[in-house]
Amino acid sequence: MEVTATSTDVTIGAIEGPEALEHTWYLYDATDTSTPLTSGTLIWNGVDSRWETTVDRGYLASGEYYFSVAMRSIHSGTTMKNQTPTFILDHQLSYSLPTVTYDQNTQTFASGSFEVNSTYVPHGTLDDIEATTHDWYLYDASSGGTMVASGTLAYATGEFSIGNTSVADIQEGSYYLRIYIVTSQAAMWVNGSSVAFVLQHTLTLSGAAWGFSAPQVTLSGLTATSSYGPIGSVDNIEATNSSYYIFTSTGQFTGLSGSLTYSSGEWTAAVDVSSLAAGDYYIYAVISDGINEASTAHFDFTIEEVTTTTPPTTTPTAPTTTTTPTAPPSEMDPTMLIILLGGVGAVIVIVVILVLLRKKRS
């Protein structure tokens, strides 16, 4: 504060250092004028010919103030100036912009530690008691500043920070932080747009078990998990694509593809490959959740060439017929007939034959 004091006696003029018997200042709260908050002695500045004082505003709470001055010289009694123009004191908070780390694998973000300092000296570097509010807010940069998440800053050993915080339930996009801190003496909104980060979700396939037993390729145990919380485990409703594709070992698409089957949290398939020619092939599965698409590792299988065995050909031969020569009836030996025919029944036949032979001779 700077003051010039002039006597009403024109012969005296300005009251300078040695002439002032009293030169006191008083500081009042504009909302309570009954008692001064503090007071002190004005100092004479001979170079600039004025009375001065310096008050450390850092110890004053935020508010509206005014000074009152009392002067008395060797030439006059005490004169009190009732009020100077009021002035408003607003304390400020400051901090260094923290670094922000985003981990896509865990879908979390965190900030580095930072101090918050106040121009109000009794507070100085704030703690979590002096900072009656110490919050963070996450805003969507693409939607014109829509707030999507918030929380309370952690505090430890003189510094504030944001601990590991999940963003799994937040959609993909670009986001930035704002810090809001309030004390009894000051409030601060800080736009942290310079530490914006891009949030990207992932889709993970696991558990795929392939098998091949001609003529069928099978898949079992496949699960699909999205890092986006509202989706989580991808089912047949959330999947926008769930297919298998078969290629030759040289990478040529065979035209054979189809849909996976979903049941009880797992994706499966049973693929008939009997239409494929002999050769080497691979198959893989693809699942999309509408945000990301992921595929399994290739599964190789081989279709063997089918060989047909022809039984040996044999030429049939005609059966061998054995002919027993017989003597003409006129020369047949009766004894031979008995030997050939034998038996009781044969004797009768022989007798008949002998009778016939005798008749023929006679």
Short mmCIF file of C-alpha atoms in Angstrom, two decimals:
data_model
loop_
_atom_site.label_atom_id
_atom_site.label_comp_id
_atom_site.label_asym_id
_atom_site.label_seq_id
_atom_site.Cartn_x
_atom_site.Cartn_y
_atom_site.Cartn_z
CA MET A 1 0.00 0.00 0.00
CA GLU A 2 1.20 3.51 -0.80
CA VAL A 3 0.06 6.65 1.08
CA THR A 4 0.72 10.36 0.79
CA ALA A 5 -0.21 12.59 3.73
CA THR A 6 -0.80 16.31 3.37
CA SER A 7 -1.56 18.80 6.12
CA THR A 8 -4.55 21.06 5.79
CA ASP A 9 -2.18 23.85 6.72
CA VAL A 10 -0.92 25.00 3.36
CA THR A 11 2.20 26.35 5.02
CA ILE A 12 3.12 22.80 6.05
CA GLY A 13 2.09 20.88 2.96
CA ALA A 14 3.07 17.23 2.74
CA ILE A 15 3.85 15.46 5.96
CA GLU A 16 7.20 13.81 5.55
CA GLY A 17 9.05 11.28 7.65
CA PRO A 18 10.33 13.30 10.62
CA GLU A 19 7.17 15.34 10.79
CA ALA A 20 4.88 12.32 11.36
CA LEU A 21 4.43 11.43 14.98
CA GLU A 22 2.00 8.66 14.11
CA HIS A 23 1.77 6.77 10.83
CA THR A 24 -0.26 3.60 11.32
CA TRP A 25 -2.24 1.37 8.95
CA TYR A 26 -5.12 -0.97 9.78
CA LEU A 27 -6.49 -3.81 7.65
CA TYR A 28 -10.19 -4.62 7.84
CA ASP A 29 -12.37 -7.40 6.49
CA ALA A 30 -14.99 -5.65 4.38
CA THR A 31 -17.68 -7.86 5.86
CA ASP A 32 -16.70 -7.01 9.47
CA THR A 33 -15.55 -3.44 10.15
CA SER A 34 -15.69 -3.60 13.92
CA THR A 35 -12.15 -4.76 14.54
CA PRO A 36 -9.10 -4.57 12.29
CA LEU A 37 -7.58 -7.89 11.29
CA THR A 38 -4.09 -6.55 11.67
CA SER A 39 -2.17 -3.28 11.74
CA GLY A 40 1.32 -1.90 11.30
CA THR A 41 3.50 1.15 10.79
CA LEU A 42 3.80 3.01 7.51
CA ILE A 43 7.37 3.47 6.28
CA TRP A 44 8.55 6.75 4.74
CA ASN A 45 10.03 6.43 1.25
CA GLY A 46 12.19 9.51 0.85
CA VAL A 47 13.04 8.76 -2.77
CA ASP A 48 9.45 8.70 -3.92
CA SER A 49 8.20 10.98 -1.11
CA ARG A 50 5.45 8.68 0.10
CA TRP A 51 4.45 6.43 2.95
CA GLU A 52 4.41 2.69 2.19
CA THR A 53 3.66 -0.67 3.67
CA THR A 54 3.78 -4.21 2.41
CA VAL A 55 1.34 -6.84 3.63
CA ASP A 56 1.96 -10.51 2.85
CA ARG A 57 -1.32 -11.47 1.28
CA GLY A 58 -0.39 -15.15 1.45
CA TYR A 59 -1.47 -15.19 5.07
CA LEU A 60 -4.82 -13.58 4.35
CA ALA A 61 -7.79 -15.75 3.60
CA SER A 62 -9.60 -15.19 0.33
CA GLY A 63 -12.04 -12.31 0.68
CA GLU A 64 -12.65 -8.55 0.34
CA TYR A 65 -10.54 -6.07 2.34
CA TYR A 66 -9.77 -2.39 2.85
CA PHE A 67 -7.15 -0.31 4.69
CA SER A 68 -7.58 2.54 7.13
CA VAL A 69 -4.70 4.93 7.95
CA ALA A 70 -4.05 7.09 11.02
CA MET A 71 -1.64 10.03 10.66
CA ARG A 72 -0.54 12.62 13.28
CA SER A 73 2.14 15.22 12.73
CA ILE A 74 3.96 17.69 14.90
CA HIS A 75 1.63 20.26 13.48
CA SER A 76 -1.72 18.50 13.99
CA GLY A 77 -3.65 15.90 15.88
CA THR A 78 -4.51 12.41 14.67
CA THR A 79 -6.39 12.13 11.41
CA MET A 80 -8.02 8.80 10.52
CA LYS A 81 -8.86 7.97 6.93
CA ASN A 82 -11.87 5.78 7.33
CA GLN A 83 -11.50 3.53 4.29
CA THR A 84 -9.44 2.95 1.21
CA PRO A 85 -11.00 1.35 -1.85
CA THR A 86 -11.69 -2.33 -1.20
CA PHE A 87 -9.75 -5.05 -2.93
CA ILE A 88 -10.56 -8.72 -3.45
CA LEU A 89 -8.09 -11.46 -2.68
CA ASP A 90 -8.54 -14.80 -4.47
CA HIS A 91 -6.05 -17.52 -3.73
CA GLN A 92 -4.93 -19.85 -6.49
CA LEU A 93 -4.04 -23.52 -6.73
CA SER A 94 -1.43 -24.93 -9.04
CA TYR A 95 -0.04 -28.33 -9.95
CA SER A 96 2.09 -29.99 -12.60
CA LEU A 97 0.16 -31.98 -15.19
CA PRO A 98 0.62 -35.67 -14.32
CA THR A 99 1.48 -38.40 -16.78
CA VAL A 100 -1.30 -40.85 -17.62
CA THR A 101 -0.64 -44.52 -18.34
CA TYR A 102 -3.18 -46.69 -20.17
CA ASP A 103 -2.77 -50.49 -20.15
CA GLN A 104 -4.72 -52.15 -22.94
CA ASN A 105 -4.05 -55.66 -21.62
CA THR A 106 -5.73 -54.97 -18.28
CA GLN A 107 -8.01 -52.17 -19.53
CA THR A 108 -6.91 -49.84 -16.72
CA PHE A 109 -5.41 -46.38 -16.54
CA ALA A 110 -3.48 -44.55 -13.83
CA SER A 111 -1.72 -41.23 -13.33
CA GLY A 112 1.62 -40.26 -11.95
CA SER A 113 1.84 -38.55 -8.55
CA PHE A 114 1.65 -34.76 -8.35
CA GLU A 115 1.63 -31.97 -5.77
CA VAL A 116 -1.06 -29.31 -5.48
CA ASN A 117 0.12 -25.96 -4.14
CA SER A 118 -1.90 -23.05 -2.81
CA THR A 119 -0.99 -19.37 -2.69
CA TYR A 120 -2.55 -19.42 0.78
CA VAL A 121 0.61 -19.87 2.84
CA PRO A 122 -0.97 -21.74 5.77
CA HIS A 123 -1.95 -24.44 3.27
CA GLY A 124 1.07 -24.40 1.02
CA THR A 125 1.35 -27.90 -0.44
CA LEU A 126 -2.09 -29.38 0.05
CA ASP A 127 -2.95 -32.57 1.83
CA ASP A 128 -6.20 -34.49 1.60
CA ILE A 129 -7.60 -32.64 4.63
CA GLU A 130 -6.98 -29.14 3.26
CA ALA A 131 -8.29 -30.30 -0.10
CA THR A 132 -11.89 -30.84 0.89
CA THR A 133 -12.62 -32.04 -2.65
CA HIS A 134 -10.03 -33.79 -4.80
CA ASP A 135 -11.69 -35.59 -7.68
CA TRP A 136 -10.92 -36.66 -11.24
CA TYR A 137 -13.30 -36.83 -14.22
CA LEU A 138 -12.88 -38.69 -17.50
CA TYR A 139 -14.39 -37.09 -20.61
CA ASP A 140 -15.06 -38.40 -24.10
CA ALA A 141 -13.12 -36.14 -26.45
CA SER A 142 -15.17 -37.09 -29.52
CA SER A 143 -18.61 -36.33 -28.07
CA GLY A 144 -17.91 -32.74 -27.15
CA GLY A 145 -16.99 -33.40 -23.56
CA THR A 146 -19.37 -36.03 -22.19
CA MET A 147 -18.27 -37.22 -18.76
CA VAL A 148 -18.02 -41.03 -18.72
CA ALA A 149 -16.33 -41.79 -15.39
CA SER A 150 -15.16 -40.12 -12.21
CA GLY A 151 -13.44 -40.88 -8.94
CA THR A 152 -11.50 -39.54 -5.99
CA LEU A 153 -7.79 -38.80 -6.21
CA ALA A 154 -5.67 -40.96 -3.93
CA TYR A 155 -3.32 -39.15 -1.53
CA ALA A 156 -0.02 -40.25 -0.01
CA THR A 157 3.04 -38.42 1.35
CA GLY A 158 2.21 -35.00 -0.03
CA GLU A 159 1.06 -36.08 -3.49
CA PHE A 160 -2.17 -36.92 -5.24
CA SER A 161 -2.62 -39.57 -7.93
CA ILE A 162 -5.08 -41.80 -9.74
CA GLY A 163 -4.56 -45.45 -8.91
CA ASN A 164 -5.19 -48.30 -11.36
CA THR A 165 -8.75 -47.71 -12.52
CA SER A 166 -10.73 -50.04 -14.77
CA VAL A 167 -12.11 -48.67 -18.04
CA ALA A 168 -13.39 -52.06 -19.22
CA ASP A 169 -16.99 -50.83 -19.26
CA ILE A 170 -16.17 -47.76 -21.35
CA GLN A 171 -16.50 -47.82 -25.13
CA GLU A 172 -13.51 -47.38 -27.40
CA GLY A 173 -12.52 -43.79 -28.09
CA SER A 174 -10.29 -40.87 -27.13
CA TYR A 175 -10.55 -39.62 -23.55
CA TYR A 176 -9.03 -36.88 -21.41
CA LEU A 177 -8.89 -36.04 -17.71
CA ARG A 178 -10.02 -33.07 -15.68
CA ILE A 179 -8.94 -32.54 -12.09
CA TYR A 180 -11.19 -30.71 -9.63
CA ILE A 181 -9.74 -29.57 -6.29
CA VAL A 182 -11.44 -27.39 -3.69
CA THR A 183 -10.04 -25.94 -0.46
CA SER A 184 -11.47 -23.49 2.04
CA GLN A 185 -9.54 -20.78 0.21
CA ALA A 186 -9.63 -21.75 -3.44
CA ALA A 187 -11.11 -23.99 -6.09
CA MET A 188 -9.52 -25.27 -9.27
CA TRP A 189 -10.81 -26.94 -12.41
CA VAL A 190 -7.89 -28.18 -14.46
CA ASN A 191 -8.37 -29.41 -18.00
CA GLY A 192 -6.04 -32.32 -18.62
CA SER A 193 -6.64 -32.60 -22.34
CA SER A 194 -2.91 -32.71 -22.98
CA VAL A 195 -2.84 -36.15 -21.36
CA ALA A 196 -5.61 -37.63 -23.51
CA PHE A 197 -5.34 -41.33 -24.31
CA VAL A 198 -7.01 -43.66 -26.80
CA LEU A 199 -8.94 -46.58 -25.33
CA GLN A 200 -9.02 -49.73 -27.46
CA HIS A 201 -10.66 -53.03 -26.54
CA THR A 202 -9.39 -56.51 -27.39
CA LEU A 203 -10.95 -59.87 -28.29
CA THR A 204 -9.18 -63.01 -27.07
CA LEU A 205 -9.77 -66.57 -28.32
CA SER A 206 -8.61 -69.47 -26.17
CA GLY A 207 -9.09 -73.18 -25.54
CA ALA A 208 -9.41 -74.27 -29.19
CA ALA A 209 -8.92 -78.05 -29.53
CA TRP A 210 -8.79 -79.30 -33.12
CA GLY A 211 -8.93 -82.92 -34.23
CA PHE A 212 -9.03 -84.88 -37.49
CA SER A 213 -10.36 -88.35 -38.16
CA ALA A 214 -11.15 -88.86 -41.82
CA PRO A 215 -13.43 -87.65 -43.17
CA GLN A 216 -14.15 -85.16 -40.36
CA VAL A 217 -12.35 -82.19 -38.75
CA THR A 218 -13.61 -81.24 -35.28
CA LEU A 219 -13.28 -78.17 -33.07
CA SER A 220 -14.15 -78.05 -29.36
CA GLY A 221 -13.51 -75.92 -26.27
CA LEU A 222 -13.16 -72.56 -28.06
CA THR A 223 -14.05 -69.49 -25.97
CA ALA A 224 -14.10 -65.83 -27.04
CA THR A 225 -13.70 -63.04 -24.47
CA SER A 226 -14.02 -59.30 -25.11
CA SER A 227 -12.27 -56.80 -22.85
CA TYR A 228 -15.38 -54.61 -23.21
CA GLY A 229 -17.26 -55.38 -20.01
CA PRO A 230 -20.83 -55.27 -21.35
CA ILE A 231 -19.88 -58.05 -23.80
CA GLY A 232 -17.46 -60.18 -21.79
CA SER A 233 -17.79 -63.80 -22.94
CA VAL A 234 -18.98 -63.63 -26.55
CA ASP A 235 -22.07 -65.76 -27.21
CA ASN A 236 -24.04 -66.48 -30.37
CA ILE A 237 -26.12 -63.31 -29.88
CA GLU A 238 -23.15 -60.95 -29.51
CA ALA A 239 -21.02 -62.58 -32.22
CA THR A 240 -21.41 -60.84 -35.57
CA ASN A 241 -19.31 -63.55 -37.24
CA SER A 242 -18.48 -67.08 -36.08
CA SER A 243 -17.14 -69.17 -38.94
CA TYR A 244 -14.48 -71.64 -40.07
CA TYR A 245 -12.53 -71.56 -43.34
CA ILE A 246 -10.44 -74.24 -45.06
CA PHE A 247 -7.44 -73.51 -47.30
CA THR A 248 -4.90 -75.59 -49.12
CA SER A 249 -1.42 -75.66 -47.63
CA THR A 250 -0.40 -73.12 -50.29
CA GLY A 251 -3.03 -70.64 -49.07
CA GLN A 252 -5.73 -71.16 -51.70
CA PHE A 253 -9.27 -71.02 -50.37
CA THR A 254 -11.06 -74.31 -50.99
CA GLY A 255 -14.50 -72.71 -50.91
CA LEU A 256 -15.33 -74.82 -47.88
CA SER A 257 -16.55 -72.76 -44.92
CA GLY A 258 -19.40 -72.71 -42.44
CA SER A 259 -20.75 -71.50 -39.13
CA LEU A 260 -19.54 -72.52 -35.69
CA THR A 261 -21.98 -73.88 -33.13
CA TYR A 262 -22.36 -72.25 -29.69
CA SER A 263 -23.40 -74.08 -26.55
CA SER A 264 -22.71 -73.66 -22.81
CA GLY A 265 -20.09 -70.97 -23.27
CA GLU A 266 -18.06 -72.79 -25.95
CA TRP A 267 -17.82 -72.76 -29.73
CA THR A 268 -17.58 -76.07 -31.62
CA ALA A 269 -17.61 -77.42 -35.17
CA ALA A 270 -17.77 -80.77 -36.98
CA VAL A 271 -16.73 -80.40 -40.61
CA ASP A 272 -17.12 -83.10 -43.27
CA VAL A 273 -14.12 -82.84 -45.61
CA SER A 274 -14.87 -85.89 -47.75
CA SER A 275 -15.40 -83.60 -50.76
CA LEU A 276 -11.76 -82.48 -50.70
CA ALA A 277 -9.15 -84.10 -52.91
CA ALA A 278 -6.12 -85.78 -51.41
CA GLY A 279 -3.60 -83.24 -50.16
CA ASP A 280 -2.51 -80.97 -47.31
CA TYR A 281 -4.91 -78.40 -45.84
CA TYR A 282 -5.40 -76.09 -42.88
CA ILE A 283 -8.49 -74.79 -41.11
CA TYR A 284 -9.06 -71.91 -38.70
CA ALA A 285 -11.99 -70.29 -36.92
CA VAL A 286 -12.92 -66.60 -36.83
CA ILE A 287 -15.11 -64.78 -34.28
CA SER A 288 -16.11 -61.11 -34.27
CA ASP A 289 -17.88 -59.27 -31.44
CA GLY A 290 -18.77 -56.18 -33.46
CA ILE A 291 -15.75 -54.30 -32.12
CA ASN A 292 -12.86 -56.63 -32.90
CA GLU A 293 -12.26 -59.80 -34.87
CA ALA A 294 -9.91 -62.61 -33.86
CA SER A 295 -8.94 -65.98 -35.33
CA THR A 296 -7.52 -69.22 -33.99
CA ALA A 297 -4.16 -70.62 -35.02
CA HIS A 298 -4.17 -72.75 -38.18
CA PHE A 299 -4.80 -76.47 -37.79
CA ASP A 300 -3.08 -78.61 -40.42
CA PHE A 301 -4.48 -81.90 -41.68
CA THR A 302 -3.82 -84.25 -44.59
CA ILE A 303 -6.28 -86.19 -46.71
CA GLU A 304 -4.71 -89.41 -47.97
CA GLU A 305 -5.29 -90.73 -51.49
CA VAL A 306 -7.65 -93.71 -51.52
CA THR A 307 -6.23 -96.85 -53.30
CA THR A 308 -8.46 -99.76 -54.58
CA THR A 309 -7.10 -103.40 -54.53
CA THR A 310 -8.40 -105.69 -57.42
CA PRO A 311 -8.54 -109.47 -56.59
CA PRO A 312 -6.63 -111.81 -59.04
CA THR A 313 -8.63 -113.19 -62.03
CA THR A 314 -8.73 -117.05 -62.55
CA THR A 315 -9.87 -118.90 -65.73
CA PRO A 316 -12.40 -121.64 -64.92
CA THR A 317 -11.59 -125.16 -66.25
CA ALA A 318 -14.09 -127.74 -67.37
CA PRO A 319 -14.48 -130.68 -64.96
CA THR A 320 -12.73 -133.91 -65.99
CA THR A 321 -15.17 -136.70 -66.89
CA THR A 322 -13.97 -140.26 -66.31
CA THR A 323 -15.59 -142.85 -68.62
CA THR A 324 -15.51 -146.49 -67.61
CA PRO A 325 -15.41 -148.66 -70.75
CA THR A 326 -17.90 -151.56 -70.89
CA ALA A 327 -17.73 -154.69 -72.99
CA PRO A 328 -20.42 -155.22 -75.60
CA PRO A 329 -23.32 -157.34 -74.34
CA SER A 330 -22.42 -160.29 -76.60
CA GLU A 331 -18.97 -160.50 -75.12
CA MET A 332 -19.71 -159.59 -71.50
CA ASP A 333 -18.22 -162.00 -69.01
CA PRO A 334 -20.86 -162.99 -66.49
CA THR A 335 -18.22 -163.18 -63.82
CA MET A 336 -17.28 -159.50 -64.48
CA LEU A 337 -20.89 -158.45 -64.10
CA ILE A 338 -21.06 -160.10 -60.73
CA ILE A 339 -17.92 -158.24 -59.61
CA LEU A 340 -19.15 -154.86 -60.87
CA LEU A 341 -22.62 -155.01 -59.52
CA GLY A 342 -22.29 -157.10 -56.36
CA GLY A 343 -24.86 -157.43 -53.69
CA VAL A 344 -28.06 -159.47 -53.48
CA GLY A 345 -30.01 -157.20 -55.76
CA ALA A 346 -27.35 -157.48 -58.38
CA VAL A 347 -27.59 -161.31 -58.48
CA ILE A 348 -31.14 -161.10 -59.73
CA VAL A 349 -30.10 -158.78 -62.52
CA ILE A 350 -27.27 -161.09 -63.52
CA VAL A 351 -29.56 -164.11 -63.72
CA VAL A 352 -31.86 -162.24 -66.05
CA ILE A 353 -28.95 -161.29 -68.25
CA LEU A 354 -27.65 -164.86 -68.42
CA VAL A 355 -31.07 -166.12 -69.49
CA LEU A 356 -31.17 -163.61 -72.27
CA LEU A 357 -27.71 -164.59 -73.50
CA ARG A 358 -28.59 -168.23 -73.72
CA LYS A 359 -31.68 -167.50 -75.75
CA LYS A 360 -29.62 -165.46 -78.13
CA ARG A 361 -27.11 -168.29 -78.68
CA SER A 362 -29.75 -170.84 -79.33
#
